[in-house]
Structures are given as C-alpha cells and as structure tokens.
Amino acid sequence: MNKSLAVALFLIVSGATFSIMSLDYRIGTPDYMGPGFFPFFIGLIVCAIGSTFLLDARRDDTRVSANYAVGIKLLASICGSVIVFKYTGMLVAVLFLVWTSALIHPKFNIKQTLYLSAAVSVLTVAMKYSLMETMPLW
Amino acid sequence: MKFIAIVVGLFLSTVAQAWEPTKPIKVIIPSSPGSIHDTGFRSFQEDFESATGAKLVFEYRSGSAGIIATNHFMTLEPDDHTLIATTSISHVMGEVTNPELVTYDFLNDFEYITGVIASSIVIAVSTESEINTREEFFNWLKTTDTPITFSTTFPNQIVATNLILDALGVDEDKAIFVKYSKSVPAATDVASGKVDVWVGGVPPTVPLYQAEKLKYIAVLSKEELDILPGIPTIHEVIPNVIQVSTVGVLTHKGTSPEVLAWYRKHINNALLGEGAVNLRTNRFVILNQDALTEQGLRDAYSGNRKLLEPGYREIFPPKK
Amino acid sequence: MVENLLLGFETATLGYNLLYLLIGCVLGTIVGVIPGLGPSTTISLLLPATFALGPISGLIMLAGVYYGSQYGGSTTAILLNTPGESSAVMTCIDGHQMAKQGRAGTAIMTSAISSFIAGVIMVILMSLISPPLADLAFKFGPAEYTMLMLFAFIGVTVLTEDDLRKGLSTAFLGILLGCVGIDINSGIDRFTFDIPDLLDGIGFVTVAVGVIAFSEILKNLDQGTEGAISDGEVSIVPTWAELKRLIPAALRGTGVGGFLGLLPGGGLATASYAAYVFDKKVSKHKDEFGKGAIEGVAAPEAANNAGAQAGFIPLMSLGLPESMAMALMLGAMMVAGIVPGPMVIENHPDLFWGLVVSILIGNVILLVLNYPLIKIWVQLLKVPYNVLYPLILVCCFIGVYGVNTNINDLFLVAFFAGLGYIFYILNLQPVTFILGFILGPMLEDNFRRALTISQGDFSIFVGSNVCLIILTLIIVFIGAGVYNIFNNNTT
C-alpha cells in the first residue's frame, strides 16, 4: 500500500466516523447551531482533505513501512501494564512496564534493567507517599 | 429530675456540636470565577476559614445552567465535606428547561443549609451606547428594526427578557440570545459593544462598571436597591418580572443534622464578618436575611420556582 | 514610574516574601517537569496558604509557582520531547533537536534567558501603559477570536509541515477529539459512549503523552536508536553568536506574546504558536527551524512568559482571568477583599507593583536556580537509550495516572500511543494535532457565538478591522502553503 493511499484511508475513515456519529445530535443551522453542527462539518472537511490524497496515490511510489514488530510489542507492553495495574497496583505495573519494554531493545542488558527497576520502584513509592496517596501499589 | 435533664441536655449538646470537618471542604461552583456563585462563597470564605480552621476548595464546572455541575454533584459520595453553590432562579428550573439532562429533583434531593448572598438581575449596556435611561431602553426595544442581542449565561435571563418584551408588545423574535458559559466574557462582550444588552447578575459587571465600560439601566427587583442608588426598577412598569437571586449552600440529602447545623452556624457567623460586608458592598450584593435558615432558604427557592415557572413553561414547553 | 518600581522592590523584599517566591519557584519547577501536575493543582493546594501568609506574600508565592511551572514544562519538552505544559508544545520542536545535538544545556538556558528578557520588558511596559493595553482586549469579540485561532492553525501548519493538507487534517482531527465530552452550550455529551470519565473531555496530558512522548519512543525503537540521546560534550551557556540570534527572537516573541496575552478569551493559548510562526517567517535562518534553531526555542518561550505576564493586566484591571491559574489568583485576591478593577492599582499599589517586581525577581531566581540543575538534567541525556526509554515510559505512566488518579486515563493513553504510532507511520505531525485539540473547543465556542450574534451571517468574520488584518495574514500563509505543495510535488 502506498503512503498516500494509507493517509487517504485514515483521514476518510476518521472524518467519516465523526461525521456519522455527529448525526446523532441536533445539527441545526448556522444561527442556531446544535451540538452536531461543528463536528459534522469538520469531519466532512477531514474526509475531503483525505480524498485529495487519493489523487496523489495514483503516482506515489513510497511504501508504508515500519518495523511493525517493534511497534506492536511496545503497544502491547503499555497495554499490558495497564491491565496489570488494574488487577494489582502501580509498583507491579511499573516493573512489568520496565521489563517488557526494555526487552524490546536489541541492546537489552539485565544488569542495567535491574538498576532501573530499583530506581523506578523508589520513584513509585515516593510518589505514593507524597502526592498520590490513593494510588494502589500492589 | 431536673438534674438529670440538665445532664442529658449538656450531654446531647456536646454530642450535637461534636462534628468537625476532618479534611478540606469541596465546594462545587456551577459557573466560573467572578460569577455570582463565586462571589457569594468568596464573601465569607476568609472569616469562615479563620474561625473554623477548615479549608474551602473550589471546583468550577460551568455550563447548562448549573445542570452539569449538579449532575456531577449527585455522583459524588456524600461525605459531609462536599457542598454545592446554587441560585434560586436558575437551578430550580433545570427540570423545566432540560428535563432530559437533569438527574435530580431540585427541591427534594438536597439538604438546604443557608443563603449567602442575594443579587438582583440588572440590565446594563455599554457606556458607548446611546441608551441612558429605562424609558430610552423601552423605546429602543419597541422601535428598533434590527434584532437585539442579549448576553446570557443562565436561562432565567432569557425568561426575564421575554417577559419584558411581551409586556412591551415587542415581537420575541427580535431578541437574539447569545449564550456564554462564563459570565465574565459575557459581560465583556457587552462592554465592548459586540453584544447589545446584559440582562444578568450584578457581580460579573462590577469591574467593568468601575472601569466605566458599562452602565446600569434598570434592576429587576421589587424596589430600587440601596447599593445601586439611582438605578430604577422596572417593576413599576412591568410588574411580573421580579428576579432576585439568592445564592444558597446545599449538600447531599441524608446529611446528619449536626453537620448541617455546624455549617449553618459557621457560615452565618462568617457572613457577618467585616470581610463579607466589604465584599458585598464592593460587589453590589446583599444578604437575604430571611434565607439564613433551612426553611427560609427552602421558601426562597420554592417561592421563586412558583414565580418563574409560568414564564419558563412558555419558553420551554415540555418536550414529547 | 520609578516610584512604582521602587515600591515594588520594597514590597517584594519585605519580610519573607523573597523566601516565599523562592519556594514558589522551586515547587513550580518540580510541578512543571512532571507531566500531569499542572500549576492549577498546585495553586489550588496552596491557596489556603495565602490566607496564612497574607494576600501579598501569598500571591507572590503563587506567581512563583505559575512561572516555575512554565519553566519546568519547557525543560521536559527539551530533554524528552514531552511537553509538561501545553505552553511547551512548540518548544519541543526545536528544543529537543537541540538536545539531540548536544545542545540541551543551551536550549534550557535559552528558554530561561528568553523568559527573563520577556519578563523585564513586560514589567517596564506594564508600568507605563497598563490601562491602554487593557483596552485592546475590548477589540476582540467572538468573531475576532475565531479568526485568531484559525490563524494559529494555519500558521503553524504551514510552517511545520511540508504538506499543508496533512497539517490541516491532523489539526481538524485534533479539533474533533476536543469535541469529546459535554458540550457546554447544550449540556449534551458528545462522543462519550456513555463512559462517565469522558464527560469532562479527554485530558491534555493524556493526549500529549500518548501522541508525542510514547510515539517518540516508538519512533526511536523503530529506528534502532542505541546510544544516548547525546553522547558528546554538552554545552550549557550559549555562545556569543547564539546570543546574537537568541535576543532578537526573544524580543519578537515578547511582542507577540505580550499582545496575545492581553486577550482574555484565549490569547495566551495561541501565544507560543503565533510567536513560532512569526519568527520562522521573518528569520534569516528559517531552514533551521525544526532542526534545532535557537530561535525556535527563544521565540515561543519568550512569548509564553510575556503572555502570562500580560495576562495580569486584564486580571488586575478588569477582573478577567485568562487561565485557570489566573482565575485562582483572582480568587485569592477576592478573598483578601481586593476587588479587581481599575481601582486596584490605585487602592493597593503595594500589591500590584510588589507582584510585578516579584515576577521579575522570580525570573532571575529561575535563571540562577536552574543553572546547576541543568547539569543534572543533562546527565539524563547521557544515559544509554535502552535504559532511558523505559524510565521515560514509567514517568509518563505515573504522571498520566496522577492527573486524576483514574485508571481509565491509562487506557486512554495506550489508545493515544497507538494513534501516535499511526501518525508516525503515515508521516503526520502530532504537533498540529495537539494544537487542534487545545484550541478546538475555544474555536467552536467563539464560532458559534459569532454566528449567533450575526444570525447566521458569515460576513461577521470580515466585519471588523481586526478580523480583516487577521484574514489577510491567513491568506498570506495559505498562499505560502499552497506554493509549497506545488513546489514539493515538482521536485
């Protein structure tokens, strides 16, 4: 898929989604705007701009590429940490985050990560007892 | 027997006064800084805090005539440390203006503590406007061809304006209501002439009045106010528009009587303090002496509701 | 004027006021550095202290917090490409590039020096022409604010993106996101899917951390960044050549920010963007913008400080607070029985001038305070990336949670991290997205209001002189943007 096509699709889909969702609310007229007016038209504008990229797509030869594996792993690490936090507490979640994210890097070093874990644990506990009293630790 | 009665009485009175706040008191303000609610609470804040040692923390949630703030308040756990500021002319009508948004019964779902200030609705225009008196204002409403813009933050202002227009025989469509969620920009736009008329509370207009950017045309109270000498009331000409708002302190239903009594006592004391008196004078607001008790505040609110409901029903007919 | 300043100095140095100022600055810097804690939270917590300390001392401390946090927010923007405050978003662009080039210390000092320059100039201006400046605010009504925000979008888009279309579309997406939550005009909640936490809208920190910070990390991982962000020598003090570029940019930024800061309806939010835009347009070094141009840090930073100080003018003279922090300060004044208005300067000169001079002194304190701190901050950049980025992730994670201590913010930030990744893959800029998100609600509010006043007549947007001036600027910028598109497509 070439880049322009990807951009076009992304913009058209996002814009259209908002515009369609806006129809649930009153649109109204310019002098008596409803809550749906502004997002509806802005969504349309986004779609329109997205469509211009379709024209570009016909002669674009740059491919969309990225190291997807890395991206997905990092996102999984972040999402995982949130879920871990939900069932345990910040200290556990943060350690999970440190280890799962550090593992992604090719230069992963156990010793450095252990030091980091210690530092991060201290930080978390300090936060808990100073500013975030209601934060669960585990 | 008497002895026992005295002992029991003393015991009960100490128990009754045993409640003290243990953490900062959160106050939900259904508008923005500088508004009438804000002014009302600021007026007693300092004396209250120094007398009790308790702290007041303000949380502003403006929009939709206080409905957003009150809905939010209803979701909070009753913890004896959360209060909400309300006014007797807009809050009470939430069920009429936006029944689909309201999650409460205003007269029955709250404990009423005390009233903190009262303010008349006032009509003001930019100092650059050619209107100077009440009569000129009425004439202008009757004779102008172009629509007139009114700055509004709460629906009661729309109701009052419509009643005035009705009484003058002016077509209601001539009025355009420009809605604001914050009262200070609303007043500023009138002062700069972008919007024609301010029909609203006094406190947000005070700095602009002192800067000679706004002038007052009339008040909507029954009589002329001492704090605004020389500004006529329109009551003589348009008797069915009386809009005086009492800002009151409410809290969650079911809060125990000792807690309510504590708040009432300390707030009322603070309202008599020098700071409070000064602020009221500076901001052209007064105290509604009758609203300093629970029943008094309730009466002020339900009384205003009865007074305003017909006008509201015309403008906000029940939605099917 | 000299008596005023002397009175100010006397007040500012009275008793423990300097100590309170110092405490405020330190607290503010800490708060600004941690994304999630804003000056508003800190000021609300400290507000009760104003009673204990008295109005003047209390306000001086609060002002220290406010400025300190602006400053702290720029530090994280420069070091980690994570804006701690919304005012620091533009600083990320060139500031972080400078950090990567080993010039982090210079960037932070640039921020401090520019802010200081802005502070000095604003103090002088305020003492001379406060009342006429306040009148400027009256020229801006809903239509003018709408045009101003549009200008901010278009200006920033044209100047930070090669392709105007990409910038505008991300800006509009940001606006759409800003619509999530309760619509204050109608009271109806939009796009909330019945999730109560979304009723208040999405927090700035959540979006910024997700879209900028997390995606920055994704980008680095993707590219296989290994060493430290900057291995080599880190310079701290700007060279004379750099100062020669810095100072004019700071002066320009002060002008733009000082003017916009006077506008209570949203001028301050646009200040750093407009300053960046303006500076890039007039600079001789415009090609360097986006790659570590010192002006790219000096101009927005000066504009922020100037704008924040200018905000005191409508606050003090008309009681118009610009931002939450200002609103809280207004509250503090009212509690002390000081009613803002033109009388405030006459009736309480020690308060006004004491505050003004304290701000000046506060700027100096921040400059001096942060010099040793910079050496510490900059060590962070020497940490190898494979250790640094998990640390950043953790700090952001805790920071985002800390805003409301609500776990749902964390789910949201994960979503925005994903969105940021999509932006990265598609080569879309997060800066314009954030700009749209911040300014969107104000744009909608003013747009609606303007059309209500004009009864649906769009000519209100070209109705006043101010509108026409801004419109001309917009057309110029769009022209430049379109020209760029065609130029790029033919090369």
Coordinates of C-alpha atoms in Angstrom, one line a residue, chain B residues 33-34 38-39 42 45-46 49 55-58 60-64 68 72 98 100-101 147 149 173 176-182 184-185 188-189 191-192 194-195 206-208 210-213 275 278-279 282-283, chain C residues 44 47-49 51 135 137-142 144-145 182-189 200 264 317-321 324 327-328 330-332 334-337 339-343 445 449-450 452-455 464:
Chain B
P33 CA -14.7 32.6 38.7
G34 CA -16.2 36.1 39.1
D38 CA -18.2 32.5 43.2
T39 CA -18.8 35.9 44.7
R42 CA -15.7 34.2 48.4
Q45 CA -14.5 32.3 52.9
E46 CA -11.8 34.1 54.8
E49 CA -11.7 29.6 57.4
K55 CA -10.3 24.9 54.2
L56 CA -12.7 25.5 51.2
V57 CA -11.6 24.1 47.9
F58 CA -13.5 25.3 44.9
Y60 CA -15.7 25.1 38.8
R61 CA -18.0 23.3 36.4
S62 CA -19.8 25.7 34.3
G63 CA -22.4 25.1 31.7
S64 CA -26.1 24.4 31.1
I68 CA -23.8 19.8 34.6
H72 CA -21.8 15.8 38.8
N98 CA -33.7 20.5 30.2
E100 CA -33.7 15.0 29.8
L101 CA -30.4 16.1 31.3
P147 CA -32.6 42.3 16.2
T149 CA -28.5 40.7 21.1
D173 CA -38.1 37.0 17.7
I176 CA -31.2 37.0 19.9
F177 CA -29.8 35.3 23.0
V178 CA -26.0 34.8 22.8
K179 CA -25.1 32.0 25.2
Y180 CA -22.0 32.0 27.3
S181 CA -20.8 29.5 29.9
K182 CA -18.7 32.1 31.7
V184 CA -17.1 37.4 32.7
P185 CA -16.6 37.1 28.9
T188 CA -17.0 41.9 28.5
D189 CA -18.6 41.4 25.1
A191 CA -18.9 46.3 27.4
S192 CA -17.1 46.2 24.1
K194 CA -20.2 43.3 20.4
V195 CA -23.4 42.3 22.2
V206 CA -18.8 45.3 38.7
P207 CA -15.1 45.6 37.4
L208 CA -16.4 46.8 34.1
Q210 CA -15.8 50.6 37.7
A211 CA -13.8 50.9 34.6
E212 CA -16.6 52.9 33.1
K213 CA -17.2 50.5 30.4
G275 CA -14.6 40.9 55.0
N278 CA -16.9 44.7 52.5
L279 CA -17.1 42.3 49.6
N282 CA -18.0 46.3 46.7
R283 CA -19.9 43.9 44.6
Chain C
S44 CA -5.4 25.2 44.5
L47 CA -4.4 28.8 48.1
P48 CA -5.2 28.3 51.7
A49 CA -1.6 29.3 52.5
F51 CA -4.6 33.4 54.0
D135 CA -8.4 48.4 26.2
A137 CA -9.0 43.3 25.0
F138 CA -12.2 45.1 24.0
K139 CA -11.4 44.9 20.4
F140 CA -11.7 41.2 20.4
G141 CA -15.1 39.6 20.3
P142 CA -16.2 36.1 19.3
E144 CA -12.0 38.1 16.2
Y145 CA -11.1 35.1 18.4
I182 CA -20.1 17.7 27.4
D183 CA -21.0 20.4 25.1
I184 CA -21.5 23.4 27.4
N185 CA -23.9 25.1 25.2
S186 CA -26.4 22.4 25.1
G187 CA -25.4 20.2 28.0
I188 CA -25.4 17.1 25.9
D189 CA -22.4 14.8 26.0
D200 CA -15.2 16.1 31.1
P264 CA -8.6 37.1 27.8
S317 CA -7.7 45.9 35.9
L318 CA -10.9 44.2 34.7
G319 CA -11.1 41.1 36.8
L320 CA -10.9 39.0 33.6
P321 CA -8.9 35.8 34.4
M324 CA -7.3 28.5 35.5
A327 CA -8.7 32.5 38.0
L328 CA -7.4 31.0 41.2
L330 CA -8.3 36.2 41.2
G331 CA -10.0 34.2 43.9
A332 CA -7.1 34.7 46.2
M334 CA -11.1 38.5 46.3
V335 CA -10.8 36.6 49.5
A336 CA -8.4 39.2 50.7
G337 CA -11.2 41.7 50.0
V339 CA -11.8 43.6 44.2
P340 CA -10.1 43.7 40.8
G341 CA -10.8 46.7 38.8
P342 CA -9.1 49.9 37.7
M343 CA -9.1 50.9 41.3
D445 CA -17.4 28.2 21.2
R449 CA -21.3 32.7 19.3
A450 CA -20.2 34.8 16.4
T452 CA -25.5 33.6 16.8
I453 CA -24.8 37.3 17.1
S454 CA -24.8 37.8 13.3
Q455 CA -27.8 35.5 12.9
S464 CA -14.1 44.5 11.8

